[in-house]
mmCIF file of C-alpha atoms in Angstrom:
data_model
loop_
_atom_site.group_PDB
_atom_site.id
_atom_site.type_symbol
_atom_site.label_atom_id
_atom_site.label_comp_id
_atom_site.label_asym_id
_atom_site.label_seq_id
_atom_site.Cartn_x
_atom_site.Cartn_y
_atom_site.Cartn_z
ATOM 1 C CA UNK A 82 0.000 0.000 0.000
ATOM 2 C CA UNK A 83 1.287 3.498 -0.940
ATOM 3 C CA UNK A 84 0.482 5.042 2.241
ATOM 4 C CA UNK A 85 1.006 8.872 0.792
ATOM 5 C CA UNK A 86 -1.465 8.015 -2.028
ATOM 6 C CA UNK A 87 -4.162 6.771 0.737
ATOM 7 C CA UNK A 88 -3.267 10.106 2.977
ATOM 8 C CA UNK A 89 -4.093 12.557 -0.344
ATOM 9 C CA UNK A 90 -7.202 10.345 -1.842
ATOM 10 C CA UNK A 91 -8.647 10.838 1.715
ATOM 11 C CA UNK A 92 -8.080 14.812 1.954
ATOM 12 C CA UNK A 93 -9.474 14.702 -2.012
ATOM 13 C CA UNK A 94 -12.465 13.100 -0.712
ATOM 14 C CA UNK A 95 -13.067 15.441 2.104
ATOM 15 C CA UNK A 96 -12.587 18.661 -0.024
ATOM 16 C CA UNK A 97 -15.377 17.269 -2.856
ATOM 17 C CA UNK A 98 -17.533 15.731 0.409
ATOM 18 C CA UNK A 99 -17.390 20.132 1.577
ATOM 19 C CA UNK A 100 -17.925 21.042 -2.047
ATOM 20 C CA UNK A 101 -21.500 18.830 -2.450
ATOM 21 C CA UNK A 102 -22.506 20.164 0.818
ATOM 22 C CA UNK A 103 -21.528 23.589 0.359
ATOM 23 C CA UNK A 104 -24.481 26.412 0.386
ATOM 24 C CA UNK A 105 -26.970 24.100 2.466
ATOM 25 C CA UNK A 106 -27.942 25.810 5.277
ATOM 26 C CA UNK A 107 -28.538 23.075 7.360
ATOM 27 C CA UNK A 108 -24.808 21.922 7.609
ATOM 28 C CA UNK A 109 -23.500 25.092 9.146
ATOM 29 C CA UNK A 110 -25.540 25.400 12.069
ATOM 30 C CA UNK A 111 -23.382 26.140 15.249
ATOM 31 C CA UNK A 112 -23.394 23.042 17.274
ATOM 32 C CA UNK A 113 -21.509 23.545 20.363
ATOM 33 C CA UNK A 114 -17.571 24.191 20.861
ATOM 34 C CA UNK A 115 -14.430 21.583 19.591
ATOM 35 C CA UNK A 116 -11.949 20.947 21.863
ATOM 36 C CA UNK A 117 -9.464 24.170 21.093
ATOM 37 C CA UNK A 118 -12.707 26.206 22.343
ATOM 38 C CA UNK A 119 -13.321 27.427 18.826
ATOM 39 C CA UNK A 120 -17.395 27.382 17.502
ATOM 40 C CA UNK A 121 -18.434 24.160 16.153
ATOM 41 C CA UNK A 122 -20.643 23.984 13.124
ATOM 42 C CA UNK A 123 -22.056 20.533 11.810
ATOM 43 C CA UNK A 124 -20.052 20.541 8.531
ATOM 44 C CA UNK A 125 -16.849 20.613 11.020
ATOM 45 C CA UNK A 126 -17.729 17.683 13.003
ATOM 46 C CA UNK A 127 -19.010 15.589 9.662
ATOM 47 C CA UNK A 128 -15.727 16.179 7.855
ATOM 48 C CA UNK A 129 -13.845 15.334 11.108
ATOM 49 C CA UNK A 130 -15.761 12.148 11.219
ATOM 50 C CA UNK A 131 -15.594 11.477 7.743
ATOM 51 C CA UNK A 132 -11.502 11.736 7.705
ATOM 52 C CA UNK A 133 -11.519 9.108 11.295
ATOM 53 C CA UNK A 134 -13.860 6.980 8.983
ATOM 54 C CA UNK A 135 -11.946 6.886 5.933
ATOM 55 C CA UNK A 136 -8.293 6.341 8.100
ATOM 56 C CA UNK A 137 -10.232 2.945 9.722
ATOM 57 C CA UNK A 138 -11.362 1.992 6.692
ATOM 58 C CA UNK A 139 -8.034 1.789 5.211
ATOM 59 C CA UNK A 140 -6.521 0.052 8.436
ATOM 60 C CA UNK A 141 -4.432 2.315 9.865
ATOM 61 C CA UNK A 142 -3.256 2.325 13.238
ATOM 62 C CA UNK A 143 -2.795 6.063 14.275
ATOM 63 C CA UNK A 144 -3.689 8.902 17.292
ATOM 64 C CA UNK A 145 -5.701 10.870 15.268
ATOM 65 C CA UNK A 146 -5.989 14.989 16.576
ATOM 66 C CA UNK A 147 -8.638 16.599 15.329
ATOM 67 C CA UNK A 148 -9.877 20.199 16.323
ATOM 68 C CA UNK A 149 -13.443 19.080 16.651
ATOM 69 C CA UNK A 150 -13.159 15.907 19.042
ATOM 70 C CA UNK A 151 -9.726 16.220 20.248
ATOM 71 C CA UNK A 152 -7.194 12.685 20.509
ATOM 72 C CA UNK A 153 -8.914 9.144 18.806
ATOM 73 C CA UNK A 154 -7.034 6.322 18.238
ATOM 74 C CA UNK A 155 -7.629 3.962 15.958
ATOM 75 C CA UNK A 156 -6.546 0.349 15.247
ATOM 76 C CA UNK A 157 -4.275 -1.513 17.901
ATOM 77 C CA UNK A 158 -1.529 0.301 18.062
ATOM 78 C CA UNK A 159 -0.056 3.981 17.215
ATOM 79 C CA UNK A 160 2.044 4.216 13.919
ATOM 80 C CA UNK A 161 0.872 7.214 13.108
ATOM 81 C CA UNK A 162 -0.028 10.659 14.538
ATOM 82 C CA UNK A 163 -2.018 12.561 11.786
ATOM 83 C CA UNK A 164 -2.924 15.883 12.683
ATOM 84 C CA UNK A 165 -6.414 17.127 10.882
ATOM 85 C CA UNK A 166 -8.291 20.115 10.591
ATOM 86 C CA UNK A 167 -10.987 18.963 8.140
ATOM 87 C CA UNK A 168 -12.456 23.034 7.404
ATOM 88 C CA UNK A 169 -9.708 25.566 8.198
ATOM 89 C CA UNK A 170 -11.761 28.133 6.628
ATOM 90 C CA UNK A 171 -15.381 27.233 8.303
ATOM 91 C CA UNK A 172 -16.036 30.768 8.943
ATOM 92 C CA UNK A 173 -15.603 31.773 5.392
ATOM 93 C CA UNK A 174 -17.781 28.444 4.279
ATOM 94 C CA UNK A 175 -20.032 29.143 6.734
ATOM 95 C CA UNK A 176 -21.053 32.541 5.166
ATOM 96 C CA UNK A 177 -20.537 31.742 1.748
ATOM 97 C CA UNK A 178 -17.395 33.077 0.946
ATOM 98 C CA UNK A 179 -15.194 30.055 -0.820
ATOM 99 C CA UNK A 180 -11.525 30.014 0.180
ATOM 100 C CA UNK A 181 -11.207 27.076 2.317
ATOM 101 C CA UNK A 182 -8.949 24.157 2.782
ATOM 102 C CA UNK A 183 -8.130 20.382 4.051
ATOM 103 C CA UNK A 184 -5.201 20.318 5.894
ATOM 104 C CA UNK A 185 -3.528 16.697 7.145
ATOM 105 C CA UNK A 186 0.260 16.157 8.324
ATOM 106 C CA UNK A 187 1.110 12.661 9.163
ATOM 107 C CA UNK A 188 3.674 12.213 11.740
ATOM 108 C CA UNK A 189 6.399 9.220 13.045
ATOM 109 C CA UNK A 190 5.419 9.129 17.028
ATOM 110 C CA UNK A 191 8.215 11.623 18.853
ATOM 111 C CA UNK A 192 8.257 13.529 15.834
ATOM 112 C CA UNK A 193 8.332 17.533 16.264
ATOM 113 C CA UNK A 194 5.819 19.717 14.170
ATOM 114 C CA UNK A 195 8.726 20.181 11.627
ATOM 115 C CA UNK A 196 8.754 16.470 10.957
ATOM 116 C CA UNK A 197 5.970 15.254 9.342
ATOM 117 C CA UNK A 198 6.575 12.094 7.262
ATOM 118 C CA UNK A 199 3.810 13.706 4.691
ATOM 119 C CA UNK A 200 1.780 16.412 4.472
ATOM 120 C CA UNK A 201 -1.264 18.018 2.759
ATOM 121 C CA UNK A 202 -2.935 20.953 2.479
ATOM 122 C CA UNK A 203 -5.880 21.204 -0.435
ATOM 123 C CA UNK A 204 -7.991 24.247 -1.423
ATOM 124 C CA UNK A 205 -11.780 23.193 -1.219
ATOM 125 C CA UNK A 206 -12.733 25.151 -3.598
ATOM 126 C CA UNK A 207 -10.037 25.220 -6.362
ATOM 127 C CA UNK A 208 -7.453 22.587 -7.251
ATOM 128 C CA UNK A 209 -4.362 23.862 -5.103
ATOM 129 C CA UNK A 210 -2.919 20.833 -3.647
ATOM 130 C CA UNK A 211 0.625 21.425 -1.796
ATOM 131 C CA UNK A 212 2.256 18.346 -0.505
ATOM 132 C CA UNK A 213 5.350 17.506 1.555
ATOM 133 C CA UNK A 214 7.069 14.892 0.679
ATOM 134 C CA UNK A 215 10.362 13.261 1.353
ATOM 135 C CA UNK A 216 11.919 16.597 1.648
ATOM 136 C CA UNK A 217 10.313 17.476 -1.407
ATOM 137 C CA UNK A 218 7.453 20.574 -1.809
ATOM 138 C CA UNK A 219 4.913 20.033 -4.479
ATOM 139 C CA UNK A 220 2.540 21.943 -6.202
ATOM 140 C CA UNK A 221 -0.183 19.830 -8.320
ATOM 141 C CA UNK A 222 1.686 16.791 -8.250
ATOM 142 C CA UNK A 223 5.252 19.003 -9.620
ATOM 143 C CA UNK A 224 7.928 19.603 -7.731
ATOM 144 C CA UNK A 225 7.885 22.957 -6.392
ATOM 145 C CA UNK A 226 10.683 25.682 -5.674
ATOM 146 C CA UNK A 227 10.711 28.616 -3.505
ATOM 147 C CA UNK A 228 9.939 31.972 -5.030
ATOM 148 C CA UNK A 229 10.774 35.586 -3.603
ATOM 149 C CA UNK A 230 8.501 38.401 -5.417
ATOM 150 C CA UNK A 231 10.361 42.085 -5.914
ATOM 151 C CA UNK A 232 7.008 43.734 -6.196
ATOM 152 C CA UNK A 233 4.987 45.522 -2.993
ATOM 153 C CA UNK A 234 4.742 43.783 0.364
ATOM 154 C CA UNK A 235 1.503 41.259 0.193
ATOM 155 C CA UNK A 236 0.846 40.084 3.838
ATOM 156 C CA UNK A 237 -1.738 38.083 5.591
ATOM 157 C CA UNK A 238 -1.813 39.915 9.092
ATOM 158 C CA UNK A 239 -4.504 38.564 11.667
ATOM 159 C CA UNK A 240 -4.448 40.267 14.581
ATOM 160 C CA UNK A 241 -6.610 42.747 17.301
ATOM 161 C CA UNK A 242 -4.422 45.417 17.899
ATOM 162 C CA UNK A 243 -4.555 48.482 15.274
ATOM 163 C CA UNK A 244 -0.748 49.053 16.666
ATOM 164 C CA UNK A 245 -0.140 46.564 14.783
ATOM 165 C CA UNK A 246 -1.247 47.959 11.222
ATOM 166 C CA UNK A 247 1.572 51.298 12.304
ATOM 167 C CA UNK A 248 4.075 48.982 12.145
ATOM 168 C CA UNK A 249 3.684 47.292 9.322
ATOM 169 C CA UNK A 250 3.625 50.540 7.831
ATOM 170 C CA UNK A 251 6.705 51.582 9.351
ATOM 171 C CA UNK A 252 8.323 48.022 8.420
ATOM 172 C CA UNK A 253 7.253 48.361 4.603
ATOM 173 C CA UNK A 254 8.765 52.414 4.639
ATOM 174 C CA UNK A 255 11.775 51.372 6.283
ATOM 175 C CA UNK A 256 12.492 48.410 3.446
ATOM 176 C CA UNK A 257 11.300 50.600 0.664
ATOM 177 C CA UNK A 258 8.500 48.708 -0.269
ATOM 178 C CA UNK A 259 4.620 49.471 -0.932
ATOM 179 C CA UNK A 260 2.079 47.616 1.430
ATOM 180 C CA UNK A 261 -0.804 45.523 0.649
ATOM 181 C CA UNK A 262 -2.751 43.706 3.769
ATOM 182 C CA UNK A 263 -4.892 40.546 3.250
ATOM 183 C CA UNK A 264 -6.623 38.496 5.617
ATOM 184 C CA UNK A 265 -8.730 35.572 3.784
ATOM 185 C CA UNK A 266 -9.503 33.266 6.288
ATOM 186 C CA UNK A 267 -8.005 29.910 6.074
ATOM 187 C CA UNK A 268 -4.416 29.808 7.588
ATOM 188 C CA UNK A 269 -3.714 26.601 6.110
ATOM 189 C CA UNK A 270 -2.961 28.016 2.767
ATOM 190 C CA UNK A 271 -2.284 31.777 3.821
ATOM 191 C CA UNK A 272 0.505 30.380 5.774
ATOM 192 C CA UNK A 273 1.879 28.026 2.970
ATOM 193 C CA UNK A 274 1.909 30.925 0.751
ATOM 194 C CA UNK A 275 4.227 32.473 2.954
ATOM 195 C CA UNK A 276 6.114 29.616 3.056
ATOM 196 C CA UNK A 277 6.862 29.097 -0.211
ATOM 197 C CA UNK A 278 6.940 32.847 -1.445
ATOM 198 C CA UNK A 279 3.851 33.625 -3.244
ATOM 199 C CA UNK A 280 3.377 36.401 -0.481
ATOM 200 C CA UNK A 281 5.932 38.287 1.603
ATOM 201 C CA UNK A 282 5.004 37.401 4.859
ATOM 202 C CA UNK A 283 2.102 35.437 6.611
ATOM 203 C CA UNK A 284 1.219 37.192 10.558
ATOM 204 C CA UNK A 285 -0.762 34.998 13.558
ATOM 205 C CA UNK A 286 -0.455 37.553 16.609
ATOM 206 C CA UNK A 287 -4.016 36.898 18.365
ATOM 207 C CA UNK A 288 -3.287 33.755 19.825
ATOM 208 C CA UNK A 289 -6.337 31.621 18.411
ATOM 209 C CA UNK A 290 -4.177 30.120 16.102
ATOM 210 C CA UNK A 291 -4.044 26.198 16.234
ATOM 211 C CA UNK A 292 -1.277 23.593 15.226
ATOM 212 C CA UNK A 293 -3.417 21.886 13.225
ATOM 213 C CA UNK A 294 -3.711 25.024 11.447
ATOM 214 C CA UNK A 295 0.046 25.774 10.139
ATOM 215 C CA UNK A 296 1.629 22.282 10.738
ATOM 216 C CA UNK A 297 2.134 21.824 6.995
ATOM 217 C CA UNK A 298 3.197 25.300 6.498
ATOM 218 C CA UNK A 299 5.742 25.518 9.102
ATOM 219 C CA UNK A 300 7.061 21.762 7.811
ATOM 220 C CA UNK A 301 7.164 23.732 4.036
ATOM 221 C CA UNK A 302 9.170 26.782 5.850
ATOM 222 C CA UNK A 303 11.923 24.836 7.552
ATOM 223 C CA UNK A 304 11.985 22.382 3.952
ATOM 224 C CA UNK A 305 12.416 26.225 2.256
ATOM 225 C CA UNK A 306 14.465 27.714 4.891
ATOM 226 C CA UNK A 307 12.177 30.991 5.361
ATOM 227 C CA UNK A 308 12.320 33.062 8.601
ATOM 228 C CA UNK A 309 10.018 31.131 11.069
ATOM 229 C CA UNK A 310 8.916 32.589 14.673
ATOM 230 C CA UNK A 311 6.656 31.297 16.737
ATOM 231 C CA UNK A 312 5.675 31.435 20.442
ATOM 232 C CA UNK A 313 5.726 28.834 21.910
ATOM 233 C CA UNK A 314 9.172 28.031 20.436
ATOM 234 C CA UNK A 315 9.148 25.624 17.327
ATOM 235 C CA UNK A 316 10.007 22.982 19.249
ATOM 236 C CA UNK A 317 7.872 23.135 21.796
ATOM 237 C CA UNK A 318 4.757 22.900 19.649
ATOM 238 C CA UNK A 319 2.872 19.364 20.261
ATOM 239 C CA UNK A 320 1.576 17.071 17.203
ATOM 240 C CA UNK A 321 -0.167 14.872 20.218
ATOM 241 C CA UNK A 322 -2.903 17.235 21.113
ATOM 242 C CA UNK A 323 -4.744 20.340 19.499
ATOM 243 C CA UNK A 324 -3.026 23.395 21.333
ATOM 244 C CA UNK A 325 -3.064 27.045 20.548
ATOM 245 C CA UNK A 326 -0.145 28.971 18.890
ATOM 246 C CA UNK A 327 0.386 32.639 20.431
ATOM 247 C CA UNK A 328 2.110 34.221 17.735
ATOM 248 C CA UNK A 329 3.988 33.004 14.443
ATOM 249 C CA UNK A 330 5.606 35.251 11.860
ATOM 250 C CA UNK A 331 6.646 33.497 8.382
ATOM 251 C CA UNK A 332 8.427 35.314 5.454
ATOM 252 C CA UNK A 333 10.991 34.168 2.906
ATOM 253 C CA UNK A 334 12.765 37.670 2.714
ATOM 254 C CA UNK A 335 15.690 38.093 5.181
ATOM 255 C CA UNK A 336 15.267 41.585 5.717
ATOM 256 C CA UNK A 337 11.656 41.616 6.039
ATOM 257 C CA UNK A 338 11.171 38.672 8.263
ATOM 258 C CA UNK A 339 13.902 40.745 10.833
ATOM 259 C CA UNK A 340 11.969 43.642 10.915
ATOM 260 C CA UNK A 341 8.558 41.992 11.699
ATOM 261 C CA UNK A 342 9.867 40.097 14.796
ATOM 262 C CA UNK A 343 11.383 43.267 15.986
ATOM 263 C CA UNK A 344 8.348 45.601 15.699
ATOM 264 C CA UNK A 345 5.445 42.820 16.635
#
């Protein structure tokens, strides 16, 4: 069995399973609260369920660590740890606004959050798929290599403090560069693009950022060598249970990436 093939047919699955269901109103009723404290709508916990399902189905033994119901293991032992967040983006879904993804790094146990043995992240509603691979970054099944745009600044910048917003400013006048700020509402991908250069720098400061969120991103960033902060430290970050991130800067330009961590 090629167990990376199984891994991506699963997260396909999952992303057309969100596509049929998308725009029916009676999937995105708020249910309750997952286990990170976030809101829980009913497509969240069926696409949760439906990734569990599919890794049983295939016979895997693995701790799976999901947003929505926490820690489940499945089969007799633990060979895997896979990591899942089945809707980053259920706000945006939720409200009918669609840029969302499937996100699902598959760990070695004792491996740290840079480690995955595979990793996934697929747009629901286009056909991005970036994978992680033995060291290798792809892009739509190619092999993909890290870009570093000369234009304006483009960052992704959540956050609650307008303090914030000066400094970028500052940041982007004291490099030289225009500024352009997007937030679009699935990490996932917003931090991959950071990662890998499409943008100039992807910005978590309101601590309701989860692991599950950025795993694949932050595996991408090390593969790619861009600037990586976080709080807690990199290494500290657990693939064994859903836990909040504080703060996380990524950026592939040197300069750039130095002056964010010193002003935020």
């Amino acid at each position: 069995m090629d167990i990376y093939s199984v891994f991506r047919k699963i997260v396909d699955y999952t992303a057309s399973l969100l596509r049929e269901l998308y725009g029916r109103e009676d999937y995105i009723e708020v249910t309750g609260y997952g286990v990170s404290g976030d809101v829980s709508r009913r497509i969240d916990i069926i696409a949760e369920d439906y990734i569990v399902d599919a890794l049983k189905s295939n016979g895997l033994n693995a701790l799976v660590v999901g947003e929505e119901k926490g820690a489940r293991s499945i089969g007799s032992s633990i060979d895997y740890i896979v990591l899942v967040d089945p809707l980053d983006g259920s706000l945006n879904y939720s409200i009918g606004i669609p840029f969302a993804s499937v996100s699902l790094p598959v760990y070695k146990p004792g491996s740290l959050i840079t480690q995955p043995i595979y990793g996934v992240v697929r747009s629901v509603f286009t056909n991005e798929i970036y994978e992680l691979c033995n060291n290798n970054i792809y892009y739509n099944g190619r092999v993909l290599t890290r870009k570093q745009s000369e234009s304006d600044l483009v960052l992704s910048i959540y956050t609650e403090n307008p303090q914030h917003l000066q400094a970028l400013l500052e940041v982007s006048r004291g490099i030289g560069r225009g500024l352009k700020i997007r937030t679009m509402g699935s990490a996932s991908l917003e931090a991959i693009y950071a990662s890998i250069g499409s943008i100039s720098a992807f910005i978590h400061l309101t601590g309701k950022l989860r692991n599950s969120d950025v795993a694949v991103a932050i595996a991408i960033a090390e593969v790619f060598k861009a600037g990586l902060f976080t709080i807690p430290l990199i290494e500290e970050i657990s693939i064994n249970r859903i836990e909040r991130i504080e703060k996380i800067i990524i950026s592939q330009n040197n300069n750039l990436f130095k002056a964010l961590v010193e002003k935020l």
